[in-house]
Coordinates of C-alpha atoms in Angstrom, one line a residue:
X3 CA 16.4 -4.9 -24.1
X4 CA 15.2 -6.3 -21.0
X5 CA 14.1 -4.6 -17.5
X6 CA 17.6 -6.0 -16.2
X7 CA 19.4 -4.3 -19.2
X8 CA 17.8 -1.3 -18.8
X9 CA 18.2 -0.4 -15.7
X10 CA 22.3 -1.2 -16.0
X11 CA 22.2 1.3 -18.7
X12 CA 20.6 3.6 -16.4
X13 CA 23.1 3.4 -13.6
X14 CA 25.5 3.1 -16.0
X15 CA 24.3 6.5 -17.8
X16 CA 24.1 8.9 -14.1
X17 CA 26.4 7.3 -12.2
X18 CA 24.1 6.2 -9.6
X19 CA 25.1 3.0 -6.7
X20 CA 21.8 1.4 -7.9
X21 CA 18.0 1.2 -9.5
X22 CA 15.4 -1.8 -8.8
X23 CA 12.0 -1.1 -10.6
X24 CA 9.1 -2.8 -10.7
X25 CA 6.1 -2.6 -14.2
X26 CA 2.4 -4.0 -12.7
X27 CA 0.0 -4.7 -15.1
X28 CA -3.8 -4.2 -14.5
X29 CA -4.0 -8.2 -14.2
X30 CA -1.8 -8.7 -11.2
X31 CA 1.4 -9.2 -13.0
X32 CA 4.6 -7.8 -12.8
X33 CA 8.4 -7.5 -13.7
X34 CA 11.2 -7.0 -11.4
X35 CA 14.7 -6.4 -11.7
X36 CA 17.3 -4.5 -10.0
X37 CA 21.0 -3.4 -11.0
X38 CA 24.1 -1.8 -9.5
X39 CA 25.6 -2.8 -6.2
X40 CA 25.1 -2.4 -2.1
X41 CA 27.3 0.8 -0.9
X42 CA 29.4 -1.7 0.5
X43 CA 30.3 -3.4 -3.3
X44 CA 29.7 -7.0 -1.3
X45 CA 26.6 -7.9 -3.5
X46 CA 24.4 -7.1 -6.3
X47 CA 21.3 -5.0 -5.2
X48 CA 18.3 -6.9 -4.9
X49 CA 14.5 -5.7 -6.2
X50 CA 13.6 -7.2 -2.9
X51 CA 16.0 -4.5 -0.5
X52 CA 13.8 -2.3 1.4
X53 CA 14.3 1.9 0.6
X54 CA 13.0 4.8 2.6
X55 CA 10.0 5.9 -0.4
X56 CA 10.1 9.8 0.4
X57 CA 7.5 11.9 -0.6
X58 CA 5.8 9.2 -2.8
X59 CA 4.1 8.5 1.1
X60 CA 2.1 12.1 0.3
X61 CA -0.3 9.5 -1.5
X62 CA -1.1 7.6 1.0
X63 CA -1.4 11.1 3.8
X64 CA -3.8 12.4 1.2
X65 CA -5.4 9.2 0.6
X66 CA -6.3 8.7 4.2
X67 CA -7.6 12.3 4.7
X68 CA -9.8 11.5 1.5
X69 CA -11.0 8.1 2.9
X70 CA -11.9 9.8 6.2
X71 CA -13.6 12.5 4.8
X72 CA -15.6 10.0 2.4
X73 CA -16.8 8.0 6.2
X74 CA -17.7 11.3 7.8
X75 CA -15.0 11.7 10.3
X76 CA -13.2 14.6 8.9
X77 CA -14.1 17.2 6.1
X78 CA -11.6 18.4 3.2
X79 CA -12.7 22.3 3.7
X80 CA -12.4 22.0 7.9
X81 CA -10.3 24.9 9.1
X82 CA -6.7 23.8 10.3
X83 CA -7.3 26.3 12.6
X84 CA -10.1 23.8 14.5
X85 CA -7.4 21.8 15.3
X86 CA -4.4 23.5 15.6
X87 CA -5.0 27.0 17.1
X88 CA -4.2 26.1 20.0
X89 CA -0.3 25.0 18.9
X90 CA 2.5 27.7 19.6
X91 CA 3.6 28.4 16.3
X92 CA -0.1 29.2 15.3
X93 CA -0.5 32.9 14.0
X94 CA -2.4 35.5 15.9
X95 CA -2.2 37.2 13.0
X96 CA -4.8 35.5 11.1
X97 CA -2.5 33.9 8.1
X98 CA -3.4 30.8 8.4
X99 CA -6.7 30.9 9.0
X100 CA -7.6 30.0 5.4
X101 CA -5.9 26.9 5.9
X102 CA -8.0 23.7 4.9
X103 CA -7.3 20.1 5.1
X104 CA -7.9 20.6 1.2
X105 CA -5.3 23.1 0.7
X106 CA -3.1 21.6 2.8
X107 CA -3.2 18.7 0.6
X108 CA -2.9 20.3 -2.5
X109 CA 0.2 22.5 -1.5
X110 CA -2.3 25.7 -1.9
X111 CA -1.7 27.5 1.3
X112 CA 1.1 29.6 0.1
X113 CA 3.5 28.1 2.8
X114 CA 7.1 28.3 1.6
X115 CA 9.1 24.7 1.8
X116 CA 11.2 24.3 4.8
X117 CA 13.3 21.3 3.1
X118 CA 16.6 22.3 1.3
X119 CA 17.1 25.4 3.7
X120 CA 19.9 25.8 6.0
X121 CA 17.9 26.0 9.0
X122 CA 16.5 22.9 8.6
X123 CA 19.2 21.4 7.0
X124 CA 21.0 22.3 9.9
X125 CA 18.8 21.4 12.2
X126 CA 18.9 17.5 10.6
X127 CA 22.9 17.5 10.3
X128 CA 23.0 18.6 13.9
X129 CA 21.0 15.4 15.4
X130 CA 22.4 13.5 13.4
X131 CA 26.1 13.8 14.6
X132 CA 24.7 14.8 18.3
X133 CA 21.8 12.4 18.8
X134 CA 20.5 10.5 15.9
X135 CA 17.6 9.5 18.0
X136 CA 16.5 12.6 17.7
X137 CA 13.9 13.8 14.9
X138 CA 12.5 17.2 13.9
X139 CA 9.3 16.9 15.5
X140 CA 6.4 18.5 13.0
X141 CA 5.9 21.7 14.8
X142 CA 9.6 22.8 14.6
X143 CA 9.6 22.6 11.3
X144 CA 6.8 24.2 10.7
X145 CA 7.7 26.8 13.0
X146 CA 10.6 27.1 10.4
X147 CA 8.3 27.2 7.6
X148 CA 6.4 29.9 8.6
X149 CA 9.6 31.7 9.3
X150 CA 10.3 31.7 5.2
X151 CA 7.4 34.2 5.0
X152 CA 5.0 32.8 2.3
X153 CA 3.2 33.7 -1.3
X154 CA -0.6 34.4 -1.9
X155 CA -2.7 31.6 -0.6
X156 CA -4.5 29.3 -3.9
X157 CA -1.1 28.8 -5.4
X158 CA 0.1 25.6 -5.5
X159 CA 3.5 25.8 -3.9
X160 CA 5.1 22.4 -3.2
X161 CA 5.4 22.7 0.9
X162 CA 6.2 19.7 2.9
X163 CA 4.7 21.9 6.0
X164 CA 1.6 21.4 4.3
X165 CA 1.7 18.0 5.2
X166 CA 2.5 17.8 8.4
X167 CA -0.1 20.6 9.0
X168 CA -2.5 17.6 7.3
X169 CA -1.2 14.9 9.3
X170 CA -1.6 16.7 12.4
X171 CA -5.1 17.7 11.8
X172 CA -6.0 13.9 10.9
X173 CA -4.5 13.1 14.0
X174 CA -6.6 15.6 16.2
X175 CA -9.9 14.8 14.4
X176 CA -9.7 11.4 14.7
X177 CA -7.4 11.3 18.3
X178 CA -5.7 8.5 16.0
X179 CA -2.1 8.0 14.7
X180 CA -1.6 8.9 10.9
X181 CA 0.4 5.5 10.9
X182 CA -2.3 3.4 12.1
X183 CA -5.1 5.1 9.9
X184 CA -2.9 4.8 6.7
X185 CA -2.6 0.8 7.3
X186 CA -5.8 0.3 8.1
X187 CA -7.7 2.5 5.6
X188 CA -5.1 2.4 2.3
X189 CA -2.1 0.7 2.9
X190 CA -3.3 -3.1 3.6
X191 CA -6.2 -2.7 1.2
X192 CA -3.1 -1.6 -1.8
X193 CA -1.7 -5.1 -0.2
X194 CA 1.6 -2.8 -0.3
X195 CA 3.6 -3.8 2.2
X196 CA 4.8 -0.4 3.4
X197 CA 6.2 0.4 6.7
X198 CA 6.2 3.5 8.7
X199 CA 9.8 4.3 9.9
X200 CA 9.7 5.3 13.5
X201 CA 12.5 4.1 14.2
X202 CA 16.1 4.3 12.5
X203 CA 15.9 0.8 12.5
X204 CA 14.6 -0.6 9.3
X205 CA 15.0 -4.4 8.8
X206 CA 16.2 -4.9 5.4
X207 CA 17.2 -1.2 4.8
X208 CA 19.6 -0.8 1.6
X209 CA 22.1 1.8 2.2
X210 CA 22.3 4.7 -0.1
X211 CA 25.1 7.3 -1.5
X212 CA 23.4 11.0 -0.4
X213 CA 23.7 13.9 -2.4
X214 CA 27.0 15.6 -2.0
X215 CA 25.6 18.9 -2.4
X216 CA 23.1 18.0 0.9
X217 CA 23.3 18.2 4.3
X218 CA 24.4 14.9 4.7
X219 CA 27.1 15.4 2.0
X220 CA 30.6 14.5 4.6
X221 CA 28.6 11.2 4.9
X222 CA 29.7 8.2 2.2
X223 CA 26.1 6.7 2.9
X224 CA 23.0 7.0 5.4
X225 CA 23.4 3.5 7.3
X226 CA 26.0 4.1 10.5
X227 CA 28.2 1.7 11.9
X228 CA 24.8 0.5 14.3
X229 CA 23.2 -0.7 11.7
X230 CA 20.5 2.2 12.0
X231 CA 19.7 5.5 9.7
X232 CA 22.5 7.9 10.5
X233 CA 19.7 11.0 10.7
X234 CA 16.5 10.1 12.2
X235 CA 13.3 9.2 9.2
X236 CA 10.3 10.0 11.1
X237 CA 11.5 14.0 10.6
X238 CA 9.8 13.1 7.2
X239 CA 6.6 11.5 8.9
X240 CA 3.4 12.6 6.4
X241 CA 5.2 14.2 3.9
X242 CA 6.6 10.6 2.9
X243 CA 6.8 8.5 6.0
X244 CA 7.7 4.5 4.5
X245 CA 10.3 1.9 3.7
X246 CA 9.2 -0.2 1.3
X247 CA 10.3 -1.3 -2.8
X248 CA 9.4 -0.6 -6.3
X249 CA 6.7 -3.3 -6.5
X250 CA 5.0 -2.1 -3.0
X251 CA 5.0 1.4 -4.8
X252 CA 3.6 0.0 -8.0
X253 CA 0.7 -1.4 -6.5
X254 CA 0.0 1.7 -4.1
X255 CA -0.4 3.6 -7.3
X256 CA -3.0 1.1 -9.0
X257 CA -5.0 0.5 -6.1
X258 CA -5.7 4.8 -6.1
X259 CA -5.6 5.4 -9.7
X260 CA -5.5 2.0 -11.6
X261 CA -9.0 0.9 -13.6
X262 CA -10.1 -0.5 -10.1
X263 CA -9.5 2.0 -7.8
X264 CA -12.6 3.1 -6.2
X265 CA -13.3 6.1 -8.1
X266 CA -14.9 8.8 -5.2
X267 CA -11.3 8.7 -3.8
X268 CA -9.5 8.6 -7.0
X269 CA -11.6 11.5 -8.0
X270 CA -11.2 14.0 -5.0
X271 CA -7.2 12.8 -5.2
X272 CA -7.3 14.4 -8.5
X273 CA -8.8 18.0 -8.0
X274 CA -5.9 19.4 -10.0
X275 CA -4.4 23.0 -10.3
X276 CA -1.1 23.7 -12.2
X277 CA 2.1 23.3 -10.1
X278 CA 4.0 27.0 -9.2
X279 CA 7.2 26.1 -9.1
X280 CA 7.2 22.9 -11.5
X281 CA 7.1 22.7 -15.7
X282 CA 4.1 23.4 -17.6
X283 CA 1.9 20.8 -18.0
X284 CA 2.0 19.6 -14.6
X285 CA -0.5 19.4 -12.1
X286 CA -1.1 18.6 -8.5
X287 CA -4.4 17.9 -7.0
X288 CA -4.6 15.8 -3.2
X289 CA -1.4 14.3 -2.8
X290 CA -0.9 13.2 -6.5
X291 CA 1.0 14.8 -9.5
X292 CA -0.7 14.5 -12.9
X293 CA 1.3 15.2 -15.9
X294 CA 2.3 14.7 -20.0
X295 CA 4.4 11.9 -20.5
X296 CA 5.4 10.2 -24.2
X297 CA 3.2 7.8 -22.6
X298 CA 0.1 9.6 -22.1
X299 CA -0.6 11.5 -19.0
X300 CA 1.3 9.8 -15.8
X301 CA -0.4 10.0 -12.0
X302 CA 1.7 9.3 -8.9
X303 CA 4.3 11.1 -7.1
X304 CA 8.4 11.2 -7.1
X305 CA 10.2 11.4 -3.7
X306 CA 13.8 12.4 -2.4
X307 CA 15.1 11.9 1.0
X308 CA 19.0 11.7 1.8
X309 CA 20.3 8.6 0.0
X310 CA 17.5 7.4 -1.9
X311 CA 15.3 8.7 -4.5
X312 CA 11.5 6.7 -5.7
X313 CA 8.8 7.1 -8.9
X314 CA 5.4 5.8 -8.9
X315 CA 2.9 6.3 -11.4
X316 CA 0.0 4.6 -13.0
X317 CA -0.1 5.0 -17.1
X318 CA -3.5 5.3 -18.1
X319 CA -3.4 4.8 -21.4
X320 CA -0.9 1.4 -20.8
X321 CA -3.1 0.8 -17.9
X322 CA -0.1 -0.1 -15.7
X323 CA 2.2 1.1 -13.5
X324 CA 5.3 1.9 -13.1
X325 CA 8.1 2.4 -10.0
X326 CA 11.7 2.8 -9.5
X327 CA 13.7 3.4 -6.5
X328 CA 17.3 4.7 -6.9
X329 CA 20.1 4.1 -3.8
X330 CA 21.6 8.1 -4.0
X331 CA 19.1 11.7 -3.7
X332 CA 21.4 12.6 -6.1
X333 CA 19.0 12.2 -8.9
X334 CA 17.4 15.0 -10.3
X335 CA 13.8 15.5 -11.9
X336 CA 15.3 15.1 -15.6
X337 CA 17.1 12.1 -15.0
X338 CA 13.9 10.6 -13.7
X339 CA 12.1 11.2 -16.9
X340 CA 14.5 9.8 -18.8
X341 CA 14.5 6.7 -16.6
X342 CA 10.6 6.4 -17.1
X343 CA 10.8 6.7 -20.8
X344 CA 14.0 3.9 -20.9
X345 CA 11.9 1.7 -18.5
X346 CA 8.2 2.3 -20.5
X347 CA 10.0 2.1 -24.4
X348 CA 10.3 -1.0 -24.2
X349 CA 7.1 -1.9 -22.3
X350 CA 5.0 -5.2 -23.8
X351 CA 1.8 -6.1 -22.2
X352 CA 2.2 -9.2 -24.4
X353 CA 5.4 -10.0 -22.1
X354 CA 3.1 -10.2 -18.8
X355 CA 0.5 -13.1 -20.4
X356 CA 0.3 -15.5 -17.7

């Protein structure tokens, strides 16, 4: 079977609204296909429509902490507490002040995740009917984080608090927007054409289903009568952060990893330690998840964010990448496997010849 054919057997399989997906090959060529239907059941999904990428964006944080770090402009083993002592929800108390732009990255501060609580998921149902203009700011919800109490520091604990500590110290070392370093230092040289949402406004936004077990689960999709996200994005900012479509994710993930990326920031990106909370076998280092596939080992990133789920990984061994984006959260980590191996079975290089 085709792409096309694949992916209806996928939506057909988990129920989902839709799937597009995108295969890049190390030459510069690509499939693209889509399946399944807008919310609204008026036309087809396109591979083209624009979805909010989640946590697959905690590539391009990382990348841009590396890139800096590789110019001079901020070190990987600064103290957080340089440039953010002087925040209120810093500790007297001295736990944080392991805390390294490093660690940060690699989810190794021993920070429990704020995401997926109530207080938080409260506190993103309650703007959302109140004021959707309204986001959790970064030091809320770390304030919330910290509340969670946390494990031994050196674990890898998947923490989206560790990011925004790491996008806040990039912003203070540099007196810089994350946004505006990510374009100009990974995102235009990917040629990705990814777009920091600051706005619930997000031209060519595809609505999708959210998780009826989620905050957002009274909701029938994420796009309000306005046009505009019915919760506010930028409550993600550098733990994800961007719109964008499989192919923009695809060629993210070859410009870090693929057999051209420049390897100093490929290798710091992949100073690995095994994942707490995840299955054996995988591994996260600055920003990038490395584990076994049938495919040989995979290196990218997933992402979930209230109607819309995203993969991204480079293969190695195939030397090409791979990317889907699905229109519902309501997609869970063994149902993206099996939509990697469907999509990479029936992967040809021979189909990509000129």
């Amino acid at each position: 079977m085709g792409l096309s054919e694949n992916l209806r057997e996928l939506i057909d399989t988990h129920d989902w609204p839709g799937i597009s997906a995108c295969i890049l090959s190390a030459d510069g060529h690509s499939q693209m296909a889509a399946a399944g239907k807008a919310l609204d059941g008026k036309r087809l999904l396109h591979a083209t429509d624009r979805v909010l990428t989640a946590s697959t964006g905690k590539m391009v944080t990382a990348a841009t902490g590396v890139v800096l770090a590789a110019k001079g402009i901020v070190g990987l083993d600064h103290p957080a507490k340089r440039y953010l002592h002087a925040r209120e929800w810093w500790p007297a108390d001295g736990s944080l002040d392991h805390v390294t732009l490093r660690t940060a990255l690699q989810h190794r501060t021993g920070l429990r995740d704020h995401v997926g609580t109530d207080v938080f998921g409260d506190a993103v149902l309650e703007r959302a009917g109140s004021d959707p203009d309204q986001w959790v700011a970064p030091d809320e919800a770390i304030a919330i984080a910290l509340s969670l109490g946390s494990i031994a520091s050196g674990v890898t604990l998947y923490s989206d608090a560790n990011y925004l500590i790491a996008g806040l110290m990039i912003e203070e070392a540099t007196g810089s927007s994350l946004a505006a370093l990510a374009e100009d230092l990974v995102i235009t040289p990917s040629g990705a054409d990814l777009w920091p949402h600051d706005t619930r406004y997000v031209p060519g936004l595809v609505d999708g289903r959210p998780d009826p077990t989620g905050p957002l689960s009274g909701f029938s999709g994420v796009l309000g009568p306005d046009g505009g996200l019915i919760y506010h994005p930028q409550t993600e900012w550098a733990g994800g952060g961007y719109s964008g479509t499989a192919e923009d994710l695809c060629q993210l993930v070859m410009h870090l990893f693929g057999a051209r990326a420049e390897p100093t920031i490929a290798h710091a990106m992949m100073d690995l330690h095994p994942i707490f909370d995840r299955a054996p076998g995988a591994h996260y280092g600055l920003g990038v998840v490395v584990e076994a596939t049938p495919f040989g080992p995979a290196i990218g990133h997933t992402g979930s964010i209230p109607g819309y789920r995203s993969y991204a990984s480079y293969f190695p061994q195939l030397d090409c990448a791979l990317a889907f984006v699905i229109t519902t959260d309501a997609a869970s980590s063994s149902q993206l496997c099996h939509s990697r191996d469907v999509l990479l079975a029936a992967y040809h290089p021979s189909q990509f010849a000129g």
